[in-house]
Coordinates of C-alpha atoms in Angstrom, one line a residue:
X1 CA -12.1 -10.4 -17.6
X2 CA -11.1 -6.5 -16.7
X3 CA -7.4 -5.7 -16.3
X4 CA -7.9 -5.0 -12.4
X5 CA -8.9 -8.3 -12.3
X6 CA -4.8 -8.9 -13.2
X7 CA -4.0 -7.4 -10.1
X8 CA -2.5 -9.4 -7.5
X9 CA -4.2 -8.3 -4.1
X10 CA -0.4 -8.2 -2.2
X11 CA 0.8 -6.3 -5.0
X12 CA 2.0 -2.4 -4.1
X13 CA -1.2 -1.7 -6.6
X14 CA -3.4 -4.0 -5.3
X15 CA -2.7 -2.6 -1.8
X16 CA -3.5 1.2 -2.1
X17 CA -6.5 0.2 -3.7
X18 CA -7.3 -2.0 -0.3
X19 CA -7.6 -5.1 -2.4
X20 CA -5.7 -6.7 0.3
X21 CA -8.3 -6.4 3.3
X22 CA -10.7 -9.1 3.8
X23 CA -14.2 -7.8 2.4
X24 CA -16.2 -6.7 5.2
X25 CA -19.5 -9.2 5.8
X26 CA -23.1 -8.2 6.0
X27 CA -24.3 -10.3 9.5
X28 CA -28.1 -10.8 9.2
X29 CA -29.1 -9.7 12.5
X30 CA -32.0 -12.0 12.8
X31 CA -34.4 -10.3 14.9
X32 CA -36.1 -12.3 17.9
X33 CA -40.0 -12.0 17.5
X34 CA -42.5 -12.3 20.5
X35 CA -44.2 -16.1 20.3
X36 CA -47.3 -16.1 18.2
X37 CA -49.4 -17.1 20.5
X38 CA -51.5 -13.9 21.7
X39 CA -52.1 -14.4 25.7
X40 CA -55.8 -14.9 26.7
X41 CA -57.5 -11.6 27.0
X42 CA -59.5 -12.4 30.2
X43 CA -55.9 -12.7 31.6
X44 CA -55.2 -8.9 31.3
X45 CA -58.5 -7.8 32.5
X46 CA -58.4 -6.4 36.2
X47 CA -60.2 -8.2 38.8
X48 CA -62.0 -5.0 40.5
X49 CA -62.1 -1.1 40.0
X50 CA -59.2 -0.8 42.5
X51 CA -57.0 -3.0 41.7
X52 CA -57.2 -0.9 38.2
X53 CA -56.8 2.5 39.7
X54 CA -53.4 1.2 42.0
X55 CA -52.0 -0.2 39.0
X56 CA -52.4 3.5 36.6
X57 CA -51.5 5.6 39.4
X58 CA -48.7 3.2 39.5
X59 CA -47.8 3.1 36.2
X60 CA -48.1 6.7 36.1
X61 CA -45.6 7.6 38.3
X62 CA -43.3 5.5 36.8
X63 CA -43.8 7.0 33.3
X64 CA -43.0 9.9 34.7
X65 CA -40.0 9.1 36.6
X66 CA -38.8 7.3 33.5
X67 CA -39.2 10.2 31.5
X68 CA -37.2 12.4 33.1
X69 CA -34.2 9.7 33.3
X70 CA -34.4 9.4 29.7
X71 CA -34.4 13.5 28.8
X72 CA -31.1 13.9 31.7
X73 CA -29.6 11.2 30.2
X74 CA -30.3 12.3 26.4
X75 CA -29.1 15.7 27.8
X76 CA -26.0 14.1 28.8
X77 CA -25.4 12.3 25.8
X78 CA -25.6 15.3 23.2
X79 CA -23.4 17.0 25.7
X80 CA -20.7 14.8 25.3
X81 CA -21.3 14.4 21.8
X82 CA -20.4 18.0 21.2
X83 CA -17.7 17.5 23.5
X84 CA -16.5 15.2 21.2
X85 CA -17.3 17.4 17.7
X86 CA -15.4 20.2 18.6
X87 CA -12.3 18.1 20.2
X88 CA -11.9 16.6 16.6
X89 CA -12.6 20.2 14.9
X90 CA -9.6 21.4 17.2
X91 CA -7.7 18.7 16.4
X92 CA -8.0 18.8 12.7
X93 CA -7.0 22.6 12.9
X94 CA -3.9 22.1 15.1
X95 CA -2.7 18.9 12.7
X96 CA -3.4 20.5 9.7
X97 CA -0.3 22.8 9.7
X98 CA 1.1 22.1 6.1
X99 CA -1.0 22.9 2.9
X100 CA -1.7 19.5 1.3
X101 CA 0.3 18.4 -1.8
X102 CA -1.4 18.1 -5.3
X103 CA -0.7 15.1 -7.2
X104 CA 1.8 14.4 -10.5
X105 CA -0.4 14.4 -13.5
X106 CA -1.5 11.0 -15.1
X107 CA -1.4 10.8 -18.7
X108 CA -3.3 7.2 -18.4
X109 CA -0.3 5.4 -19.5
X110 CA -0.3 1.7 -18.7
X111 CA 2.9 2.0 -16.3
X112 CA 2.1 0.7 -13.1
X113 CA 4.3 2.8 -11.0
X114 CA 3.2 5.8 -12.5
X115 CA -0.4 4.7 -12.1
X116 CA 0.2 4.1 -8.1
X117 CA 1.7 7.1 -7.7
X118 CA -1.3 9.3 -8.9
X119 CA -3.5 6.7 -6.9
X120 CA -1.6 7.3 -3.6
X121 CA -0.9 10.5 -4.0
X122 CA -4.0 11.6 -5.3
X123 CA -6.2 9.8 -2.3
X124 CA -3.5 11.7 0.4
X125 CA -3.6 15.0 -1.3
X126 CA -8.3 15.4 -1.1
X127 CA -8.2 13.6 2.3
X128 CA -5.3 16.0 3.8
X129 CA -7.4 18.9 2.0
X130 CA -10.9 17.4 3.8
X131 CA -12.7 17.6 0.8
X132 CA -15.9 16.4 0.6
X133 CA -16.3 12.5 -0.4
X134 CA -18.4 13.6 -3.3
X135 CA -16.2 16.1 -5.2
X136 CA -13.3 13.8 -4.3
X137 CA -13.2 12.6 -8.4
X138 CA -13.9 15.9 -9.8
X139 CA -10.8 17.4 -8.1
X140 CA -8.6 15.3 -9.1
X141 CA -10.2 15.0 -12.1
X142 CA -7.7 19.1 -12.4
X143 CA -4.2 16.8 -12.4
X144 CA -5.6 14.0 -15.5
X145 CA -4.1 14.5 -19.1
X146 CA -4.1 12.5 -22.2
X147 CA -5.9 9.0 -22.1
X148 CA -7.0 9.5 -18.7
X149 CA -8.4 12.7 -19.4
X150 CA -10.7 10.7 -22.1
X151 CA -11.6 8.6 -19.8
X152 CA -12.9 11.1 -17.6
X153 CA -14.4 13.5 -20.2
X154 CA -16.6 10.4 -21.5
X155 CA -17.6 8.0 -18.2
X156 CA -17.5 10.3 -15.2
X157 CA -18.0 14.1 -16.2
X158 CA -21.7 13.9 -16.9
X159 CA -22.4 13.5 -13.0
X160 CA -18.6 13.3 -11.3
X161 CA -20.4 13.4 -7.9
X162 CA -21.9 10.3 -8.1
X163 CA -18.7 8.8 -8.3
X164 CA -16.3 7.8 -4.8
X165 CA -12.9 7.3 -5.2
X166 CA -12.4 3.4 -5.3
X167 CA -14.6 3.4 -8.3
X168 CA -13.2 5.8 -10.2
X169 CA -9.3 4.6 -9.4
X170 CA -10.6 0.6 -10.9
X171 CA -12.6 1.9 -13.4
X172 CA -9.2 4.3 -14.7
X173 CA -7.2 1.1 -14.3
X174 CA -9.5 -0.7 -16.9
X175 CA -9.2 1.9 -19.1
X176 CA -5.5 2.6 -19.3
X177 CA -4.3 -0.8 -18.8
X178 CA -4.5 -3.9 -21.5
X179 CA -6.7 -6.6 -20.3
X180 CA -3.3 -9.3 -20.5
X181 CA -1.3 -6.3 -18.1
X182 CA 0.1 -9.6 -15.4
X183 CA 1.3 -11.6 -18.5
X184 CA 3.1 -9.3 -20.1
X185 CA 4.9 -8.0 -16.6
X186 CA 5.8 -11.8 -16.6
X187 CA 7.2 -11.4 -20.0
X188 CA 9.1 -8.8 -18.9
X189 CA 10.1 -10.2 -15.8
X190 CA 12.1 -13.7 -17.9
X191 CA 13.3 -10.9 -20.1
X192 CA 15.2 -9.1 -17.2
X193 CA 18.9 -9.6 -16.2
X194 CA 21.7 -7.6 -15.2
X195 CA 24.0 -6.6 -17.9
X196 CA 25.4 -3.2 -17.3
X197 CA 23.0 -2.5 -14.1
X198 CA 24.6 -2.8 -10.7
X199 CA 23.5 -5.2 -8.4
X200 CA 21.2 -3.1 -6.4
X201 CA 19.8 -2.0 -9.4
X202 CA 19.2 -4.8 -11.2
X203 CA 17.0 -6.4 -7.5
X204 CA 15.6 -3.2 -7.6
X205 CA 14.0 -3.7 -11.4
X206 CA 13.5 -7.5 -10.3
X207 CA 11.2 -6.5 -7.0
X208 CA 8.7 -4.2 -9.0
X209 CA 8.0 -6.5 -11.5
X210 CA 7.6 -9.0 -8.1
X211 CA 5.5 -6.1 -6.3
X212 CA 3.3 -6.0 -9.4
X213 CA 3.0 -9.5 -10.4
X214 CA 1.9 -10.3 -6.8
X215 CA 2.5 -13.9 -4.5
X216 CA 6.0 -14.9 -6.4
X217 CA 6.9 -17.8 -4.2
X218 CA 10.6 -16.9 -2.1
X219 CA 12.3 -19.8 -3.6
X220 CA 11.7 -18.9 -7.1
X221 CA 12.6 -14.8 -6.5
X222 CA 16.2 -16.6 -5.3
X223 CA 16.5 -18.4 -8.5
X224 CA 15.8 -15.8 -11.0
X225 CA 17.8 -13.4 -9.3
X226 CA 20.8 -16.2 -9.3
X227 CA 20.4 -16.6 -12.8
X228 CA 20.2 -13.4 -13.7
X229 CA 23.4 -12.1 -12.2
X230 CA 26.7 -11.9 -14.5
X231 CA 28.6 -14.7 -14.8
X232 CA 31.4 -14.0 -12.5
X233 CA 29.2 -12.9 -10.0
X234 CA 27.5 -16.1 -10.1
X235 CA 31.1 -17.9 -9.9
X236 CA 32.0 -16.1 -7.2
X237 CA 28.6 -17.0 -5.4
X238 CA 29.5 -20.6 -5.6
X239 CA 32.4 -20.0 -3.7
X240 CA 31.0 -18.8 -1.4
X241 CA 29.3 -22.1 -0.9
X242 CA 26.1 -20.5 -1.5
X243 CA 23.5 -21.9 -3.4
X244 CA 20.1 -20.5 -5.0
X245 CA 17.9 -24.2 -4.0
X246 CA 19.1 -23.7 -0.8
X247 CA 20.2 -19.9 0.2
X248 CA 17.9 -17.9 1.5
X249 CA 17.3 -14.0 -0.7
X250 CA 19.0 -12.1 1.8
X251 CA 22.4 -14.2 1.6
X252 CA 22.6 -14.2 -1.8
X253 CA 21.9 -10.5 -2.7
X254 CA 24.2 -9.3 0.4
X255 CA 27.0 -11.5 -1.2
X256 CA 26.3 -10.4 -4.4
X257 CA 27.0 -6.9 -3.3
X258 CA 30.1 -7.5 -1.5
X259 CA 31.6 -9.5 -5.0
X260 CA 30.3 -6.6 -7.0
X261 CA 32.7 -4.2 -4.7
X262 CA 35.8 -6.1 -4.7
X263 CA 35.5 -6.6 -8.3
X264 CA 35.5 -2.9 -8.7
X265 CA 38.9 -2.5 -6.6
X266 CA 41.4 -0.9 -9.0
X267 CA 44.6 -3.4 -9.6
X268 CA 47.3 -1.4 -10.8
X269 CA 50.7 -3.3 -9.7
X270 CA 54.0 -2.3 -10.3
X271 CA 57.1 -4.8 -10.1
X272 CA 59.8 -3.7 -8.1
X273 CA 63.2 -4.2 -8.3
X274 CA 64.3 -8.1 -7.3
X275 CA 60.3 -8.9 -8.2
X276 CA 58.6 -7.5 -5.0
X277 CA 55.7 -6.1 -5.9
X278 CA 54.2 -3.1 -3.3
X279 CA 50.8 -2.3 -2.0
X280 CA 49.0 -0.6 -4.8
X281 CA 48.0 2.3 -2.6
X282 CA 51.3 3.2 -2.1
X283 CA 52.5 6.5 -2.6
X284 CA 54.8 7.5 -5.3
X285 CA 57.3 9.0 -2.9
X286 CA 57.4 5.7 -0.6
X287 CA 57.9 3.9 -3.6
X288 CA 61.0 6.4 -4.7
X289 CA 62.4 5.8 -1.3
X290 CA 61.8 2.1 -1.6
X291 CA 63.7 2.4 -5.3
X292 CA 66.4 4.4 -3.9
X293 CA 67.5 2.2 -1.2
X294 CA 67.2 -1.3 -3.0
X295 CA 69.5 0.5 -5.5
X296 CA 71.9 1.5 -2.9

């Protein structure tokens, strides 16, 4: 089994690569043949000389008229044809205002994220460019260091030009990543909580392990993520009457949020005189005046 064989078609990998889209088809257009039985011969003899002079002159004239049809309407068609070439040539001029962006190198390390952003960005930067499908591999072939650079010094630089994109991107993926690439993003993903990360950043880490490891059912995302969360979140999350068999994703990481920010309210009290105790955004002169007049 190859390593792209790990990828899961709705994964963010999976997706630039067009793993996702149904493979096209091939309909056997099954061709209608003429009956095998050959019509008697006597039947397409003519009866009499004239008979067989009406029916040329007649076919004759209706050559020619068919002829002509077909050069005016072959006329027609080229014309509109080249109406059509040079719209597109005019439009690919006017749209083409903004020199196309090169790619980040790829060093062929197995990071995923690093691996679709030289895939993405490598496809957008020769199609914006218009260059040709066949030297596609060998430009980008300019932005490749390291173990990718390997890989493309040993399997595709002897004749680059054979190679199309698709090919080359799957092939590339083989080579840089391990052939167990999905369990071990698994590994990572039961190895993953929040700690010190902030809510948003600890979904964050949790969705592109999700993105990479590809059909993770809804239920289950709400789950880990529950578990995951510090343990006064998740006690505040309970109070909230909120549960993670029954909550949907949404809920739970919107009241995550909200716990995270009143938990980060500062509490600094002070005790008045008599054992009121003012509103910690008081000012200090408010508070003097307060101090001043209880005294008095």
């Amino acid at each position: 089994m190859e390593p792209i064989q790990q990828v899961a078609p709705r994964s963010y990998v999976g997706r630039a690569m067009g793993m996702d889209k149904p493979k096209k088809r091939k309909s056997k257009k099954t061709k209608k043949r003429a009956g095998s039985h050959s019509p008697d011969p006597s039947e397409d003899e003519p009866s009499s000389s004239s008979t067989s002079e009406s029916s040329s002159s007649e076919s004759s004239e209706s050559s020619s008229s068919d002829e002509t049809d077909s050069s005016e309407s072959s006329d027609k068609a080229t014309k509109r044809s080249s109406k059509r070439r040079a719209k597109k040539r005019k439009a690919r001029k006017t749209k083409n205002t903004l020199k196309p962006i090169p790619p980040v190198n790829y060093d062929g390390a197995p990071d995923s994220r690093a691996f679709h952003q030289f895939l993405t960005e490598g496809t957008a930067y020769v199609k914006d460019g218009q260059v040709e499908r066949k030297r596609r591999v060998f430009i980008l072939a300019h932005y490749l260091k390291g173990r990718a650079r390997e890989f493309y010094t040993r399997e595709v630089s002897g004749d680059p030009y054979r190679w199309r994109l698709r090919k080359f991107f799957t092939e590339l993926f083989n080579h840089c990543f391990p052939i167990d690439f999905r369990m071990r993003q698994r590994e990572k993903l039961n190895r993953c909580y929040q700690n010190e990360k902030s809510v948003r950043e600890y979904i964050y880490e949790l969705s592109e392990l999700w993105n990479m490891i590809g059909d993770v059912p809804e239920r289950q995302k709400v789950t880990r993520l529950w578990t995951g969360f510090k343990p006064e979140i998740q006690t505040e999350l309970w109070k909230k009457e909120l549960n993670p068999e029954s909550s949907t994703f949404r809920e739970v990481s919107n009241a995550a949020e909200i716990i995270e920010i009143a938990h980060s309210v500062p509490i600094s009290w002070m005790t008045w005189p008599g054992g009121s105790t003012p509103h910690p955004q008081m000012p200090r002169s408010c508070a003097e005046t307060h101090t001043y007049s209880s005294s008095s």
